[in-house]
Coordinates of C-alpha atoms in Angstrom, one line a residue:
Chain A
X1 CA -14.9 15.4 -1.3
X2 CA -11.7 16.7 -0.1
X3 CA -9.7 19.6 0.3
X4 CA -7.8 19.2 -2.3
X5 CA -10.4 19.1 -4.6
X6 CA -12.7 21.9 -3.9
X7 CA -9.8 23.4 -4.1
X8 CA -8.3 22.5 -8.0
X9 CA -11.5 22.2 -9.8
X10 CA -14.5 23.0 -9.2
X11 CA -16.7 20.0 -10.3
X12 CA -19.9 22.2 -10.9
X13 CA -23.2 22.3 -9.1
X14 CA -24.9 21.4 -12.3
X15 CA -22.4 18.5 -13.2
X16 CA -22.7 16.9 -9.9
X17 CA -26.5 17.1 -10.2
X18 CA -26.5 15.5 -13.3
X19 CA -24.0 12.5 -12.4
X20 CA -27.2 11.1 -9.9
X21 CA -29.3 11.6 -13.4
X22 CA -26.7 9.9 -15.2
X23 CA -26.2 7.2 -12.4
X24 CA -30.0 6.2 -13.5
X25 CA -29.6 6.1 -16.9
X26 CA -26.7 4.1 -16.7
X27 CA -29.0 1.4 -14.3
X28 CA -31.2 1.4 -17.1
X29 CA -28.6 0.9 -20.2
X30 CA -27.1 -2.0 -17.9
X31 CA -30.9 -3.1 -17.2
X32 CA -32.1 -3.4 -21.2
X33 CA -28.2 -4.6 -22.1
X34 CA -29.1 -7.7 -19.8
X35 CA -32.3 -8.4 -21.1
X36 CA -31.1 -8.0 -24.4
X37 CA -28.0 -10.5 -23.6
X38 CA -30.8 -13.1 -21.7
X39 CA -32.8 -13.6 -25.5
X40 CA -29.4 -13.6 -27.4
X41 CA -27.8 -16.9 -28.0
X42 CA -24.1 -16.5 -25.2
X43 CA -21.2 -17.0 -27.8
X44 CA -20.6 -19.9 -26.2
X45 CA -23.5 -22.2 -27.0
X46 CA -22.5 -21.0 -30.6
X47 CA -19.3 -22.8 -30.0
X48 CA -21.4 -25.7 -28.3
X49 CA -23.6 -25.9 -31.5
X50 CA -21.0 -25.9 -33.5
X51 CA -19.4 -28.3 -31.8
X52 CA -22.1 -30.4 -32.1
X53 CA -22.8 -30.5 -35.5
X54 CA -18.6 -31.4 -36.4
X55 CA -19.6 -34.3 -34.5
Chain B
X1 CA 12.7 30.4 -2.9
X2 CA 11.3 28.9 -5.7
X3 CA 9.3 31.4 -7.9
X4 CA 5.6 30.4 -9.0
X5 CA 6.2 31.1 -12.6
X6 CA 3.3 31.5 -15.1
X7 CA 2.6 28.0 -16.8
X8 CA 1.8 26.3 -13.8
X9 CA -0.1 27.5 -10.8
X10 CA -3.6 26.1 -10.8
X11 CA -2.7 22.8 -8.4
X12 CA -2.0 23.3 -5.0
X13 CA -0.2 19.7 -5.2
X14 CA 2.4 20.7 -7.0
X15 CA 4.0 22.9 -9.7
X16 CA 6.4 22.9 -12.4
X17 CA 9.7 25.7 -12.8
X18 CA 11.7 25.9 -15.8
X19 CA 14.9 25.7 -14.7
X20 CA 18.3 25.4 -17.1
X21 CA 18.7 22.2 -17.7
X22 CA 15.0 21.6 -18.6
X23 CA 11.5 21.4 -16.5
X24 CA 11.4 20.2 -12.9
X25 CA 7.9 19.7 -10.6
X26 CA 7.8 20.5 -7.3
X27 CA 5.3 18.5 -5.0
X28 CA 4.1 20.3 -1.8
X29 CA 3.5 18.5 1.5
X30 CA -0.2 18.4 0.9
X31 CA 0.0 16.0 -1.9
X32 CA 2.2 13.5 -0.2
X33 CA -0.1 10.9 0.6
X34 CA -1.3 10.7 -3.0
X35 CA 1.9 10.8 -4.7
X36 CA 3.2 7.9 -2.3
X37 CA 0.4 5.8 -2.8
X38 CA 0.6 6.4 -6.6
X39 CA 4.9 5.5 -6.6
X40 CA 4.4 2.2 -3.9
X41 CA 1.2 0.8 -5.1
X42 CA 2.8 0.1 -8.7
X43 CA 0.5 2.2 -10.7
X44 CA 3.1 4.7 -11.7
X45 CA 4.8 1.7 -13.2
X46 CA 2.4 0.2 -15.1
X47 CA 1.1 3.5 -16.4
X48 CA 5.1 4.2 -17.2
X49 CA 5.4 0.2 -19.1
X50 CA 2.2 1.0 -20.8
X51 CA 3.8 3.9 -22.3
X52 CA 0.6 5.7 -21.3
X53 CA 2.7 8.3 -18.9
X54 CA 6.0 10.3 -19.3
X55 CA 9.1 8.8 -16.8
X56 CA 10.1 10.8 -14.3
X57 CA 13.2 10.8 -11.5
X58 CA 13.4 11.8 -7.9
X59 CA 15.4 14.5 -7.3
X60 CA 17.8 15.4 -4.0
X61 CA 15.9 18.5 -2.7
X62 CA 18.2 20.8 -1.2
X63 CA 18.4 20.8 3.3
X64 CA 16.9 24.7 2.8
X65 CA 13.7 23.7 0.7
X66 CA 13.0 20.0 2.3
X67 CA 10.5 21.4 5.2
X68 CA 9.0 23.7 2.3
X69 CA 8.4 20.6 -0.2
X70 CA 7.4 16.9 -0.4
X71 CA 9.9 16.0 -3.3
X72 CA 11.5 17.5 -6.8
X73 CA 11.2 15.4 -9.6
X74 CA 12.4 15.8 -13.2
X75 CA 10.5 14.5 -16.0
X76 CA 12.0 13.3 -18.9
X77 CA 11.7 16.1 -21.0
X78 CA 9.7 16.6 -24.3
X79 CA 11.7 18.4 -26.7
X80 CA 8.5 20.4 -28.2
X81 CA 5.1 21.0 -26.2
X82 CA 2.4 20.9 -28.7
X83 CA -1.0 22.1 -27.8
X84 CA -4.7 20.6 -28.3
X85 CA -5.5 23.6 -30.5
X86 CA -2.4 22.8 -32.7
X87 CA -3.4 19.2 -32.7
X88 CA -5.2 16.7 -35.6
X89 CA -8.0 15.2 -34.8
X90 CA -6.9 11.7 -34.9
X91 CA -4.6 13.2 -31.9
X92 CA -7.7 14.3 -30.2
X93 CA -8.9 10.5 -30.5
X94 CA -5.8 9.4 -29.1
X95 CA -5.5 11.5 -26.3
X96 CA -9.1 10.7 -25.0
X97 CA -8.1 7.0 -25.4
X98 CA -5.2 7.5 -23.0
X99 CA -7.2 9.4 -21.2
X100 CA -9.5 6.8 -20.3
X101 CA -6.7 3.4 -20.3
X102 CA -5.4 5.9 -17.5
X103 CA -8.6 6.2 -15.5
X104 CA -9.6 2.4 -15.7
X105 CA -6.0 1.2 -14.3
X106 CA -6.1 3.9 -11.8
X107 CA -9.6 2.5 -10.4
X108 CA -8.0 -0.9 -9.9
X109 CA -5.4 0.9 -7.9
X110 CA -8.2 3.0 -5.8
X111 CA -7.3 6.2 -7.5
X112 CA -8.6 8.3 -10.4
X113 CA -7.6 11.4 -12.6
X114 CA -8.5 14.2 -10.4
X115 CA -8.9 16.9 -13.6
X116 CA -9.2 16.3 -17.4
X117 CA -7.8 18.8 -19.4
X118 CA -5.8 17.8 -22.5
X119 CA -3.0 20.5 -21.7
X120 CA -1.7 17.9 -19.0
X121 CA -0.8 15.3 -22.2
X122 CA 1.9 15.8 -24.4
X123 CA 3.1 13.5 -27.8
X124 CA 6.5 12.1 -27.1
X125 CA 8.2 9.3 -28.4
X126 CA 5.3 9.4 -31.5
X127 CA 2.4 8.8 -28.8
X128 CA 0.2 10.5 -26.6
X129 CA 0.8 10.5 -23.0
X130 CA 0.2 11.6 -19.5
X131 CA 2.5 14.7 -18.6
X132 CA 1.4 15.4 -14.9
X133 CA 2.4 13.3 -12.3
X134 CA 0.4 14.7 -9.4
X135 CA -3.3 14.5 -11.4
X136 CA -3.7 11.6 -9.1
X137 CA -6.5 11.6 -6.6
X138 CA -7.9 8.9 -4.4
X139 CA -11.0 7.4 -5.4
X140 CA -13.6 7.4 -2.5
X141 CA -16.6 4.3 -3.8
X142 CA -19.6 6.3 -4.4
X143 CA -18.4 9.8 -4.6
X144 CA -19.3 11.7 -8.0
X145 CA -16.1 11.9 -11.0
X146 CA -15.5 15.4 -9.7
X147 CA -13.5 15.7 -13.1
X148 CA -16.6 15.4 -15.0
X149 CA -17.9 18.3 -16.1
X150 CA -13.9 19.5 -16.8
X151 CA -13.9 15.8 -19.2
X152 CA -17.0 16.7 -20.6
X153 CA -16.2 20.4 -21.5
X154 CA -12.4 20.3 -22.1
X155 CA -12.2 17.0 -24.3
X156 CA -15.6 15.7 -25.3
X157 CA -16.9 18.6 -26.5
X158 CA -13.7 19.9 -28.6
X159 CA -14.0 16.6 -30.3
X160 CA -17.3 16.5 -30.9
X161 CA -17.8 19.7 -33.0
X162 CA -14.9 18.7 -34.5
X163 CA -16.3 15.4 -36.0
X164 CA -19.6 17.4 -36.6
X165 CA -18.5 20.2 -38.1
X166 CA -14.9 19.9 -39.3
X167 CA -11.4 19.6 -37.8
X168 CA -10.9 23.3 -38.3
X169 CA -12.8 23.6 -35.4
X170 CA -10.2 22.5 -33.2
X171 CA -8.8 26.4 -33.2
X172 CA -12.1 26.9 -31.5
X173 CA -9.4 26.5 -28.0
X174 CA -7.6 29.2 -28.5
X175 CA -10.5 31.3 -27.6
X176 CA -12.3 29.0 -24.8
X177 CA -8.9 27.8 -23.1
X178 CA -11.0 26.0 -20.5
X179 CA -13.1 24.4 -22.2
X180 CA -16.3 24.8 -24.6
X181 CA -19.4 25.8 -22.5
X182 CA -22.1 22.8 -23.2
X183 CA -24.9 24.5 -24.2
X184 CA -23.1 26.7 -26.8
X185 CA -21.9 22.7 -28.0
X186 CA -25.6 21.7 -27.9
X187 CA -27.2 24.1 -29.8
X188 CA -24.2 24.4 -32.5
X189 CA -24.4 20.4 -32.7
X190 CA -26.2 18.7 -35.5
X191 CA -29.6 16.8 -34.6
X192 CA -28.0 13.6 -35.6
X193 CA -25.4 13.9 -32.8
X194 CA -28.6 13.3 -30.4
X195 CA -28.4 9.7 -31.7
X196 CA -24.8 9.2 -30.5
X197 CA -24.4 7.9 -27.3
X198 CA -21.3 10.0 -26.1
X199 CA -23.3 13.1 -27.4
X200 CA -26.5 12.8 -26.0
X201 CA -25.2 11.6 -22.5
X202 CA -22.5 14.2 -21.9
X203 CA -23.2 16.8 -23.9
X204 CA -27.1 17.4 -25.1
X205 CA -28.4 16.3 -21.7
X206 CA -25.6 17.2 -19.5
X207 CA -26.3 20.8 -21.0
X208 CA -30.1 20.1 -20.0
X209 CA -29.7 19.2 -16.3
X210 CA -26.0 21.0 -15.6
X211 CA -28.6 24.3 -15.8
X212 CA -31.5 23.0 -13.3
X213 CA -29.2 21.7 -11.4
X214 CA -26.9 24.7 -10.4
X215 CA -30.5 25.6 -8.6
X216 CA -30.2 22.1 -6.5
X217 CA -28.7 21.7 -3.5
X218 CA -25.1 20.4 -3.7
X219 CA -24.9 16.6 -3.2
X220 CA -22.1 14.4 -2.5
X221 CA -23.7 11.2 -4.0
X222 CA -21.8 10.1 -6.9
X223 CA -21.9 6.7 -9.1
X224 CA -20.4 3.6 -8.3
X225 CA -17.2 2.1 -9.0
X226 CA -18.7 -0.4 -11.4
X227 CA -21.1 2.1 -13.2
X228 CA -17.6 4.6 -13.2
X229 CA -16.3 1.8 -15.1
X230 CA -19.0 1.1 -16.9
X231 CA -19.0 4.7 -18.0
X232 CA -15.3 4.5 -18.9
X233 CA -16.4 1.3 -21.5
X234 CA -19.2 3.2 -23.0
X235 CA -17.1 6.3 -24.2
X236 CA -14.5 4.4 -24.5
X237 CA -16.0 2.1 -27.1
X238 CA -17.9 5.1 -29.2
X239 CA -15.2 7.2 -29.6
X240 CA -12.9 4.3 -31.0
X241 CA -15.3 4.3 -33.8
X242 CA -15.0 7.9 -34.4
X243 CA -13.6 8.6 -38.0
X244 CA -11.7 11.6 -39.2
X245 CA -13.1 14.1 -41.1
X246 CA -13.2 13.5 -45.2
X247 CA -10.1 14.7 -46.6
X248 CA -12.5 15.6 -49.5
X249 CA -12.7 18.9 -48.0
X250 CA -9.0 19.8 -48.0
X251 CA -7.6 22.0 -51.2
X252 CA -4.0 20.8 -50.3
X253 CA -4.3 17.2 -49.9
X254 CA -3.4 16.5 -54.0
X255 CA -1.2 19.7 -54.1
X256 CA 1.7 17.8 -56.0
X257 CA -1.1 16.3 -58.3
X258 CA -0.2 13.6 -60.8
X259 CA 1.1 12.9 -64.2
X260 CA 4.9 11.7 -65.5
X261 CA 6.2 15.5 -65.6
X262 CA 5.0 16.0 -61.5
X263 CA 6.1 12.4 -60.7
X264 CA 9.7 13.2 -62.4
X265 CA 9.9 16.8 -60.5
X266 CA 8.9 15.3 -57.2
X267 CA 11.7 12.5 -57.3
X268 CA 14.5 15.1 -58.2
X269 CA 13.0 17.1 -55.6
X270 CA 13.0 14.4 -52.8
X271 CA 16.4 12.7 -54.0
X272 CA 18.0 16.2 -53.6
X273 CA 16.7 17.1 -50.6
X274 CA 17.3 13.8 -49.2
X275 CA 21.2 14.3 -50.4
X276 CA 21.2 17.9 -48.4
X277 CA 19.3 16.5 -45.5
X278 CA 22.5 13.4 -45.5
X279 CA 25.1 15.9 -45.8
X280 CA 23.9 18.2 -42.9
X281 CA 22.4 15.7 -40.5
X282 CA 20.6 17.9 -38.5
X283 CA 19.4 17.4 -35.2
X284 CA 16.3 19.3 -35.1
X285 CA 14.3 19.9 -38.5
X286 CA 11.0 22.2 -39.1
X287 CA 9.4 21.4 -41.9
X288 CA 7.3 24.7 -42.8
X289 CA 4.3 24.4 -45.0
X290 CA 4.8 20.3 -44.2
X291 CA 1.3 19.2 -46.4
X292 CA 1.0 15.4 -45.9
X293 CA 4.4 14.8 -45.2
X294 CA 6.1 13.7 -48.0
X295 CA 9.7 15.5 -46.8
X296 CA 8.9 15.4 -43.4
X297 CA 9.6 11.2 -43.6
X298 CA 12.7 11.9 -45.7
X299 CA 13.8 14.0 -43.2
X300 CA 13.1 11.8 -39.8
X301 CA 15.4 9.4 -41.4
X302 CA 18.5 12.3 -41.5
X303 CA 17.1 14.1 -38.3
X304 CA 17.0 13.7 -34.6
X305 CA 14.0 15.0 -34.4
X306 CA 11.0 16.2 -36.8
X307 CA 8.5 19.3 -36.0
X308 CA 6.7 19.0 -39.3
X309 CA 4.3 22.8 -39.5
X310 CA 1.0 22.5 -41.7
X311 CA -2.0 24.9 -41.1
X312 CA -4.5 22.1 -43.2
X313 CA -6.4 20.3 -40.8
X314 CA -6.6 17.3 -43.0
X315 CA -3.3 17.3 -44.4
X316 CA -2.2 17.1 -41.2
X317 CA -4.2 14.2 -39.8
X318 CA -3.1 12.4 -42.8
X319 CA 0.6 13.0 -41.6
X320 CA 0.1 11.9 -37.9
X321 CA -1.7 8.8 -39.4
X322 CA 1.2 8.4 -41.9
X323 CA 3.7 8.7 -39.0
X324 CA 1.8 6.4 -36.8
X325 CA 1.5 3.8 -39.0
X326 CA 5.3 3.4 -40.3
X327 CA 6.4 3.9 -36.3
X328 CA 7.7 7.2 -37.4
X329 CA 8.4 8.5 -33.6
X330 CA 10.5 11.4 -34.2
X331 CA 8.1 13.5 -36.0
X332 CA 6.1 15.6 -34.0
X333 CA 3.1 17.1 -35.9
X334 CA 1.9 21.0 -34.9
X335 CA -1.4 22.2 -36.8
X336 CA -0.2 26.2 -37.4
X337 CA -0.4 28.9 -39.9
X338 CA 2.9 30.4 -40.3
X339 CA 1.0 34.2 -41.1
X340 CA -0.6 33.8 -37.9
X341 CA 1.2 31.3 -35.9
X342 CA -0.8 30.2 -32.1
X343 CA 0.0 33.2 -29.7
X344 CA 1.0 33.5 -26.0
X345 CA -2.5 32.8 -24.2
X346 CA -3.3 32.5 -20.4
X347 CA -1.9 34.2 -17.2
X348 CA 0.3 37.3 -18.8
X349 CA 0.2 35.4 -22.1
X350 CA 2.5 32.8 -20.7
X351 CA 0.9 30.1 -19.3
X352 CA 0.6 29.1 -22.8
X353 CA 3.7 29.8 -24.7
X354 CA 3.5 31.0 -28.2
X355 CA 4.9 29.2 -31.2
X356 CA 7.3 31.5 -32.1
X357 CA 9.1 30.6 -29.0
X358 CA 8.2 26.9 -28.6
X359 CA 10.0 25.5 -32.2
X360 CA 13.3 26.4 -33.7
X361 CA 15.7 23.7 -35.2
X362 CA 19.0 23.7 -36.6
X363 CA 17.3 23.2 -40.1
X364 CA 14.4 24.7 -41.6
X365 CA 13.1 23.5 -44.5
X366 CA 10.1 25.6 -46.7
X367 CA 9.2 23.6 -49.8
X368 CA 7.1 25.2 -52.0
X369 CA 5.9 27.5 -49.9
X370 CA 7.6 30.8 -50.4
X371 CA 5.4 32.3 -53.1
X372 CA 1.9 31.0 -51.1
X373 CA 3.3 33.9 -48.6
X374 CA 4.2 36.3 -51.2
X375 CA 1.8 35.9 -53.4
X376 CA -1.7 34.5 -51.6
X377 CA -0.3 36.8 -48.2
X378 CA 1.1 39.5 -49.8
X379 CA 4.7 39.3 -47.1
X380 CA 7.2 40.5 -48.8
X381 CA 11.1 39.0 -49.0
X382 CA 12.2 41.1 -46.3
X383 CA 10.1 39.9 -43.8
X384 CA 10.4 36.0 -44.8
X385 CA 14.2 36.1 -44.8
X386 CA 13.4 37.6 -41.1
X387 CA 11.7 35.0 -40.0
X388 CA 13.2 32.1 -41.4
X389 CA 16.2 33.2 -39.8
X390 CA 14.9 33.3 -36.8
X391 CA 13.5 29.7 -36.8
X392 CA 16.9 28.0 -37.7
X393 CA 20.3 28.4 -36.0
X394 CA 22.0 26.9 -39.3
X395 CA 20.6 25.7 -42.7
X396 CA 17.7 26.5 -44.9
X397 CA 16.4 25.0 -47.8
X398 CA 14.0 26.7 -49.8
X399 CA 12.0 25.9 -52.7
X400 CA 11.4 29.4 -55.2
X401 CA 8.9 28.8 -57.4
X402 CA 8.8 31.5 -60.3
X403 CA 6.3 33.9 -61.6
X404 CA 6.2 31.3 -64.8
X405 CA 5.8 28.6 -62.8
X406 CA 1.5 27.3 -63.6
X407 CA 0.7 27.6 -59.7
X408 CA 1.6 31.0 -59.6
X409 CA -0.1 31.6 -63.2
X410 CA -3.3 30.1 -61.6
X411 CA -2.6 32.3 -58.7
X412 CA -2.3 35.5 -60.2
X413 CA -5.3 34.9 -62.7
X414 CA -8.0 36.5 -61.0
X415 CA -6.1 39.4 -59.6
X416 CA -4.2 42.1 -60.5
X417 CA 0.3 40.9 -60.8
X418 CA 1.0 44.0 -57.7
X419 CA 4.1 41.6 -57.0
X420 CA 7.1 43.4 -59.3
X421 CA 9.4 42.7 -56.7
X422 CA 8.9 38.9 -56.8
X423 CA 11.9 38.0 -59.3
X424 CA 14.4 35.0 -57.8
X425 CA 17.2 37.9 -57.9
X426 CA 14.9 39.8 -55.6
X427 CA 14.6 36.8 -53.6
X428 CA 18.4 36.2 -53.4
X429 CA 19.2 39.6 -52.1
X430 CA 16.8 39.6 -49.4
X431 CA 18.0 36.1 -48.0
X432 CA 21.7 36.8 -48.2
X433 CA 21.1 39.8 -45.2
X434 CA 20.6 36.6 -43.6
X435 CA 21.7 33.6 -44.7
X436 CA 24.7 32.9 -47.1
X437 CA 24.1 30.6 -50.3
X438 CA 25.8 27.1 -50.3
X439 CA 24.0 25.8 -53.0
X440 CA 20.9 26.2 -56.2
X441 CA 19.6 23.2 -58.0
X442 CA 17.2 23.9 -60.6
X443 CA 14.7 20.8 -60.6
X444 CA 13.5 18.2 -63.2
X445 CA 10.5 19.1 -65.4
X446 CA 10.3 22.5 -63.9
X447 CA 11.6 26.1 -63.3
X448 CA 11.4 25.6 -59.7
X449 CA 14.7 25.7 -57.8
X450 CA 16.1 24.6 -54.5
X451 CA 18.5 27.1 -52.7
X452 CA 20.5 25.4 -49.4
X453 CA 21.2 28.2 -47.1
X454 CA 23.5 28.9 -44.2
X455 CA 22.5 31.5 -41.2
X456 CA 25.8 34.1 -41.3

């Protein structure tokens, strides 16, 4: 942090604390989103299935 | 020597002196860096293109203030400043959007908003954009949003108990100017704002930890540049899909109601105020008492510019929608009660100016309005001629609806008639101390008249 902003704002003890928390969760969400995208179909081997059966 | 004045003196970087010809901002050597980075690196640019941030030019600073200051610049200047506690919630919405569009371009450009308050956005040119130049701050990978807990107090949470529990609550900032504490937000939240994402992130468990952790020791590790971003995407994507508030609620949304006699009244009505508006062509029109709009688009099309006044929450995010959707850009939409209009607030109640003193035109229009004051507020004449006259610098138009009239029969029903002195003769005397009469027309379908006015 610099001057500046200790100066203008105080970001908050509490806050701060709570952005390492939020820095997990956010692993996580990104964590199950992946998973979640590895057992969907990707949008493009709908188009590849589609694809297939115009032909 | 350029004197601090009240309604700007928070940011060491800079600050902003009304001066005649309008607002200028000074920048201090401290903030150089920043602000040349933010100029050369194109970001100003793109954030100007975008529309997403109010134009500004660089200024000649006299040879007696150069060692004392970086650079003067003068923005172009907003002819009304509106305030998020005078705002609809659909405004809110829009504000947080441009809010975050800044932040993700800024990141690209290694930089980010330093604070997040909405006072630093303004609606010009009918959107919502970036007023303050120097709420620019590098962006050091790793380091924590140190505008966080400001973003999360000062815009989330106004927002949110507003979609909870009703636009209304938006007046909630006059009170808590900096912000809404979280856990008061918490607790007065509904349960089923724990399954929101937004919500239960930033507000329900940001109050949870924000109070263990002001016993921790202060750390300097933040989130990384693609979680940041990340971040941005997540609120960024729940609040798009944030709905206003049912107009169901709203007692003024079908004021003019329906049926041939209404639909014949409101035509003569519009066609003659539209004929008044044409003659006069006023630069600056207030439209008191504005409801969903209806006038207030007849007048943009005569007038410069449009300040359309309505105290119903939902009445008024149906005109910002209204006015959004038809391009309508020179209305500008303040959520006010007239009997109790927003107040000075802040540093010796100026760093927030009050109404009174922010909107006056050269026309004020108050359709159907005039016996809702008398009548519902018990002001008498006298003090309505007052202040109308004080809120144009040339013409009125005023609708008087008589004591015969069935709104003011369903008015006075349950309560006892204490208003002898509400006769239209009455009415006439008290405005001509003011104004002088130009012209009555008595409307279609209805003992209502229109009176045009001129300020003597």
């Amino acid at each position: 942090m610099n001057a500046h902003e200790i100066l203008y704002i105080d970001p908050g003890t509490g806050s701060v604390f709570y952005q390492v928390i939020l820095s997990g969760i956010l692993t996580a969400l990104v964590f199950f989103k992946r998973i979640k995208d590895f057992f969907r179909p990707s949008p493009k081997s709908f188009e590849e299935e589609d694809n297939t059966e115009t032909t | 020597m350029i004197e601090r004045q009240s309604l700007s003196y928070k940011d060491p970087a800079g600050f902003v002196v009304k001066k005649d010809d309008g607002f200028h901002r000074y920048i201090t050597q401290s903030y150089a860096c920043e602000y040349d980075h933010f100029i050369k690196s194109g970001l100003y640019q793109l954030l100007v293109d975008s529309r997403l941030m109010i134009a500004h030019k660089e200024l000649n600073l006299p040879a007696s203030q150069d060692h004392l200051f970086y650079k003067e610049i003068f923005p172009a200047q907003v002819i009304s400043i509106t305030y998020p506690f005078e705002w609809a919630f659909t405004q809110w919405k829009e504000m947080i959007l441009t809010y975050i569009a800044i932040n993700e371009a800024a990141l690209k450009y290694g930089m980010i908003l330093k604070d997040a308050t909405p006072y630093n956005f303004v609606f010009y040119d009918g959107k919502c954009m970036l007023l303050d130049t120097l709420s620019f701050n590098f962006y050091k990978k790793g380091s924590p949003w140190i505008a966080y807990r400001q973003f999360c107090e000062e815009i989330l949470a106004p927002l949110s108990v507003m979609r909870y529990k009703g636009p209304a609550m938006g007046k909630l900032g006059i009170t808590f100017l900096n912000g809404l504490p979280l856990s008061f937000v918490s607790r007065e939240l509904p349960f089923r704002s724990w399954f929101n994402t937004n919500c239960l992130l930033h507000i329900h468990l940001h109050a949870k930890f924000q109070k263990a952790g002001n016993k921790e020791r202060v750390t300097n590790t933040g989130i990384t540049t693609q979680k940041l971003a990340s971040l941005f995407q997540i609120i960024k994507n729940d609040i798009s899909g944030w709905k206003p508030p049912s107009s169901n609620n709203s007692d003024w949304k079908n004021y003019y109601g329906t049926g041939i006699e209404n639909e014949k009244y409101l035509s003569d009505k519009l066609t003659t105020v539209s004929n008044w508006l044409q003659k006069i062509g006023p630069k600056k029109t207030i439209d008191l008492g504005a409801n969903t709009g209806k006038f207030s688009f007849v007048a943009s099309q005569f007038s410069q510019q449009v300040i359309a006044i309505e105290k119903d929450p939902w009445c008024a995010d149906a005109i910002y929608q209204s006015a959004r959707k038809n391009d309508l850009k020179n209305i500008l939409l303040v959520i006010a009660d007239i009997t109790s209009p927003s107040p000075g607030l802040g540093w010796e109640n100026e760093e927030k100016v009050a109404l009174l003193k922010r909107v006056n035109g050269d026309l004020l229009m108050a359709l159907a309005l005039v016996h809702h004051l008398c009548i519902t507020k018990n002001i008498p004449f006298s003090l309505i001629a007052k202040l109308f006259s004080q809120l144009t610098s040339q013409y009125l138009i005023v609708e008087f609806v008589p004591k015969s009239d069935p709104k003011v029969i369903e008015m006075l029903r349950n309560r006892e008639d204490i208003f002898s002195d509400y006769q239209e003769s009455s009415f006439i005397k008290w405005f001509e101390k003011y104004f002088e009469l130009l012209e009555v027309h008595s409307c279609t379908c209805s003992e209502r008249k229109l009176f045009l006015w001129k300020t003597k």
